[in-house]
PDB file of C-alpha atoms in Angstrom:
ATOM      1  CA  UNK A   1     231.889  42.137  54.631  1.00 61.00           C
ATOM      2  CA  UNK A   2     228.205  42.820  54.107  1.00 66.00           C
ATOM      3  CA  UNK A   3     226.769  45.059  56.800  1.00 83.00           C
ATOM      4  CA  UNK A   4     223.629  46.521  55.218  1.00 94.00           C
ATOM      5  CA  UNK A   5     221.429  44.007  53.437  1.00 96.00           C
ATOM      6  CA  UNK A   6     218.501  45.097  51.295  1.00 97.00           C
ATOM      7  CA  UNK A   7     215.904  42.672  50.018  1.00 98.00           C
ATOM      8  CA  UNK A   8     212.380  42.480  48.662  1.00 98.00           C
ATOM      9  CA  UNK A   9     212.858  43.946  45.224  1.00 98.00           C
ATOM     10  CA  UNK A  10     211.549  42.362  42.093  1.00 98.00           C
ATOM     11  CA  UNK A  11     209.606  42.807  38.897  1.00 98.00           C
ATOM     12  CA  UNK A  12     206.081  44.178  39.171  1.00 98.00           C
ATOM     13  CA  UNK A  13     203.549  45.760  36.868  1.00 98.00           C
ATOM     14  CA  UNK A  14     202.652  49.424  37.121  1.00 98.00           C
ATOM     15  CA  UNK A  15     200.217  49.945  39.956  1.00 98.00           C
ATOM     16  CA  UNK A  16     201.607  47.042  41.924  1.00 98.00           C
ATOM     17  CA  UNK A  17     203.272  46.949  45.316  1.00 98.00           C
ATOM     18  CA  UNK A  18     206.504  45.784  46.892  1.00 98.00           C
ATOM     19  CA  UNK A  19     207.812  45.775  50.443  1.00 98.00           C
ATOM     20  CA  UNK A  20     211.533  46.284  50.819  1.00 98.00           C
ATOM     21  CA  UNK A  21     213.478  45.243  53.893  1.00 98.00           C
ATOM     22  CA  UNK A  22     216.804  46.463  55.224  1.00 97.00           C
ATOM     23  CA  UNK A  23     218.781  44.523  57.792  1.00 96.00           C
ATOM     24  CA  UNK A  24     221.198  46.810  59.592  1.00 93.00           C
ATOM     25  CA  UNK A  25     222.691  44.298  62.007  1.00 88.00           C
ATOM     26  CA  UNK A  26     226.487  44.503  62.207  1.00 82.00           C
ATOM     27  CA  UNK A  27     226.446  47.793  60.287  1.00 85.00           C
ATOM     28  CA  UNK A  28     227.126  49.973  63.296  1.00 86.00           C
ATOM     29  CA  UNK A  29     223.774  51.660  62.780  1.00 90.00           C
ATOM     30  CA  UNK A  30     221.286  51.589  65.603  1.00 89.00           C
ATOM     31  CA  UNK A  31     217.810  51.711  64.138  1.00 92.00           C
ATOM     32  CA  UNK A  32     215.646  53.732  66.443  1.00 92.00           C
ATOM     33  CA  UNK A  33     218.557  56.002  67.339  1.00 92.00           C
ATOM     34  CA  UNK A  34     219.990  56.925  63.943  1.00 91.00           C
ATOM     35  CA  UNK A  35     217.676  58.535  61.439  1.00 96.00           C
ATOM     36  CA  UNK A  36     217.371  55.942  58.687  1.00 97.00           C
ATOM     37  CA  UNK A  37     216.758  56.409  55.005  1.00 98.00           C
ATOM     38  CA  UNK A  38     216.009  54.662  51.767  1.00 98.00           C
ATOM     39  CA  UNK A  39     217.804  55.820  48.653  1.00 98.00           C
ATOM     40  CA  UNK A  40     217.490  54.810  45.036  1.00 98.00           C
ATOM     41  CA  UNK A  41     219.888  54.915  42.138  1.00 98.00           C
ATOM     42  CA  UNK A  42     218.890  55.191  38.510  1.00 96.00           C
ATOM     43  CA  UNK A  43     221.354  54.002  35.851  1.00 90.00           C
ATOM     44  CA  UNK A  44     224.272  56.395  35.536  1.00 92.00           C
ATOM     45  CA  UNK A  45     222.972  58.614  38.336  1.00 95.00           C
ATOM     46  CA  UNK A  46     223.817  59.430  41.929  1.00 95.00           C
ATOM     47  CA  UNK A  47     221.701  57.987  44.682  1.00 96.00           C
ATOM     48  CA  UNK A  48     218.527  59.930  45.413  1.00 97.00           C
ATOM     49  CA  UNK A  49     216.941  60.183  48.823  1.00 98.00           C
ATOM     50  CA  UNK A  50     213.554  58.471  48.819  1.00 98.00           C
ATOM     51  CA  UNK A  51     212.377  58.539  52.414  1.00 98.00           C
ATOM     52  CA  UNK A  52     213.675  58.804  55.941  1.00 98.00           C
ATOM     53  CA  UNK A  53     212.495  57.961  59.420  1.00 98.00           C
ATOM     54  CA  UNK A  54     213.747  59.362  62.697  1.00 96.00           C
ATOM     55  CA  UNK A  55     214.389  57.635  65.960  1.00 92.00           C
ATOM     56  CA  UNK A  56     211.158  59.208  67.137  1.00 93.00           C
ATOM     57  CA  UNK A  57     209.289  57.720  64.173  1.00 95.00           C
ATOM     58  CA  UNK A  58     208.981  60.959  62.233  1.00 97.00           C
ATOM     59  CA  UNK A  59     208.960  60.426  58.477  1.00 98.00           C
ATOM     60  CA  UNK A  60     209.865  62.465  55.414  1.00 98.00           C
ATOM     61  CA  UNK A  61     209.413  61.626  51.749  1.00 98.00           C
ATOM     62  CA  UNK A  62     210.763  62.835  48.472  1.00 98.00           C
ATOM     63  CA  UNK A  63     208.097  64.492  46.341  1.00 98.00           C
ATOM     64  CA  UNK A  64     207.958  61.760  43.663  1.00 98.00           C
ATOM     65  CA  UNK A  65     206.964  59.108  46.200  1.00 98.00           C
ATOM     66  CA  UNK A  66     204.710  61.058  48.556  1.00 98.00           C
ATOM     67  CA  UNK A  67     201.420  59.323  49.081  1.00 98.00           C
ATOM     68  CA  UNK A  68     202.705  56.091  47.570  1.00 98.00           C
ATOM     69  CA  UNK A  69     205.629  54.941  49.719  1.00 98.00           C
ATOM     70  CA  UNK A  70     205.740  54.431  53.460  1.00 98.00           C
ATOM     71  CA  UNK A  71     208.886  53.951  55.535  1.00 98.00           C
ATOM     72  CA  UNK A  72     208.841  52.128  58.845  1.00 98.00           C
ATOM     73  CA  UNK A  73     211.282  50.539  61.251  1.00 97.00           C
ATOM     74  CA  UNK A  74     211.604  47.809  63.842  1.00 96.00           C
ATOM     75  CA  UNK A  75     214.287  48.852  66.345  1.00 94.00           C
ATOM     76  CA  UNK A  76     214.078  45.501  68.147  1.00 95.00           C
ATOM     77  CA  UNK A  77     215.200  43.757  64.957  1.00 95.00           C
ATOM     78  CA  UNK A  78     217.398  46.625  63.756  1.00 95.00           C
ATOM     79  CA  UNK A  79     215.451  46.693  60.504  1.00 96.00           C
ATOM     80  CA  UNK A  80     213.926  49.294  58.216  1.00 97.00           C
ATOM     81  CA  UNK A  81     211.182  48.764  55.670  1.00 98.00           C
ATOM     82  CA  UNK A  82     209.786  50.541  52.655  1.00 98.00           C
ATOM     83  CA  UNK A  83     206.251  49.787  51.549  1.00 98.00           C
ATOM     84  CA  UNK A  84     205.921  50.796  47.918  1.00 98.00           C
ATOM     85  CA  UNK A  85     202.426  51.110  46.480  1.00 98.00           C
ATOM     86  CA  UNK A  86     201.062  52.354  43.174  1.00 98.00           C
ATOM     87  CA  UNK A  87     204.418  51.720  41.583  1.00 98.00           C
ATOM     88  CA  UNK A  88     205.302  53.478  38.362  1.00 98.00           C
ATOM     89  CA  UNK A  89     207.855  52.581  35.692  1.00 98.00           C
ATOM     90  CA  UNK A  90     209.883  55.624  36.760  1.00 97.00           C
ATOM     91  CA  UNK A  91     210.361  53.998  40.168  1.00 98.00           C
ATOM     92  CA  UNK A  92     212.616  51.449  38.501  1.00 98.00           C
ATOM     93  CA  UNK A  93     215.975  51.667  40.257  1.00 98.00           C
ATOM     94  CA  UNK A  94     218.265  49.965  42.707  1.00 98.00           C
ATOM     95  CA  UNK A  95     217.123  50.727  46.236  1.00 98.00           C
ATOM     96  CA  UNK A  96     219.515  51.093  49.162  1.00 98.00           C
ATOM     97  CA  UNK A  97     219.187  51.729  52.860  1.00 97.00           C
ATOM     98  CA  UNK A  98     221.585  53.603  55.091  1.00 97.00           C
ATOM     99  CA  UNK A  99     221.664  56.259  57.754  1.00 96.00           C
ATOM    100  CA  UNK A 100     220.257  59.631  56.794  1.00 96.00           C
ATOM    101  CA  UNK A 101     222.933  61.913  58.193  1.00 95.00           C
ATOM    102  CA  UNK A 102     226.323  62.004  56.539  1.00 94.00           C
ATOM    103  CA  UNK A 103     228.265  61.418  59.732  1.00 93.00           C
ATOM    104  CA  UNK A 104     226.364  58.191  60.373  1.00 93.00           C
ATOM    105  CA  UNK A 105     226.636  56.667  56.894  1.00 93.00           C
ATOM    106  CA  UNK A 106     227.945  53.135  56.710  1.00 94.00           C
ATOM    107  CA  UNK A 107     229.394  51.298  53.694  1.00 94.00           C
ATOM    108  CA  UNK A 108     226.699  50.766  51.084  1.00 94.00           C
ATOM    109  CA  UNK A 109     225.114  47.372  50.683  1.00 95.00           C
ATOM    110  CA  UNK A 110     224.334  45.683  47.392  1.00 95.00           C
ATOM    111  CA  UNK A 111     220.898  47.237  47.105  1.00 97.00           C
ATOM    112  CA  UNK A 112     217.806  45.541  45.778  1.00 98.00           C
ATOM    113  CA  UNK A 113     216.536  45.948  42.238  1.00 98.00           C
ATOM    114  CA  UNK A 114     213.015  47.216  41.692  1.00 98.00           C
ATOM    115  CA  UNK A 115     211.703  46.995  38.156  1.00 98.00           C
ATOM    116  CA  UNK A 116     208.252  48.278  37.257  1.00 98.00           C
ATOM    117  CA  UNK A 117     206.853  47.365  33.872  1.00 98.00           C
ATOM    118  CA  UNK A 118     204.275  49.332  31.899  1.00 94.00           C
TER     119      UNK A 118
END
């Protein structure tokens, strides 16, 4: 069964923006309590951590996306978001959401494809 549902990906030109959404309902994750994260996976690679947000709202970003991406959450809706600005072709990947800490990880969702053209 699908527990984590990512959406909002698509095809954009370099410099464009996308807003990704993650629905965590039924996943066992409590947004606002668990530290949440966005990950991305390039072809043939492991998932890379992109950004995370704590229950207290504290945020951390991977170096490649600092200043361009912004993670946020809505605990009332059990959702997490990723605002992606100034997109680059190297941001092209499948994006996933999940808990940040290993002990809290849930089964991975299908992810959402982000493709940035030159």
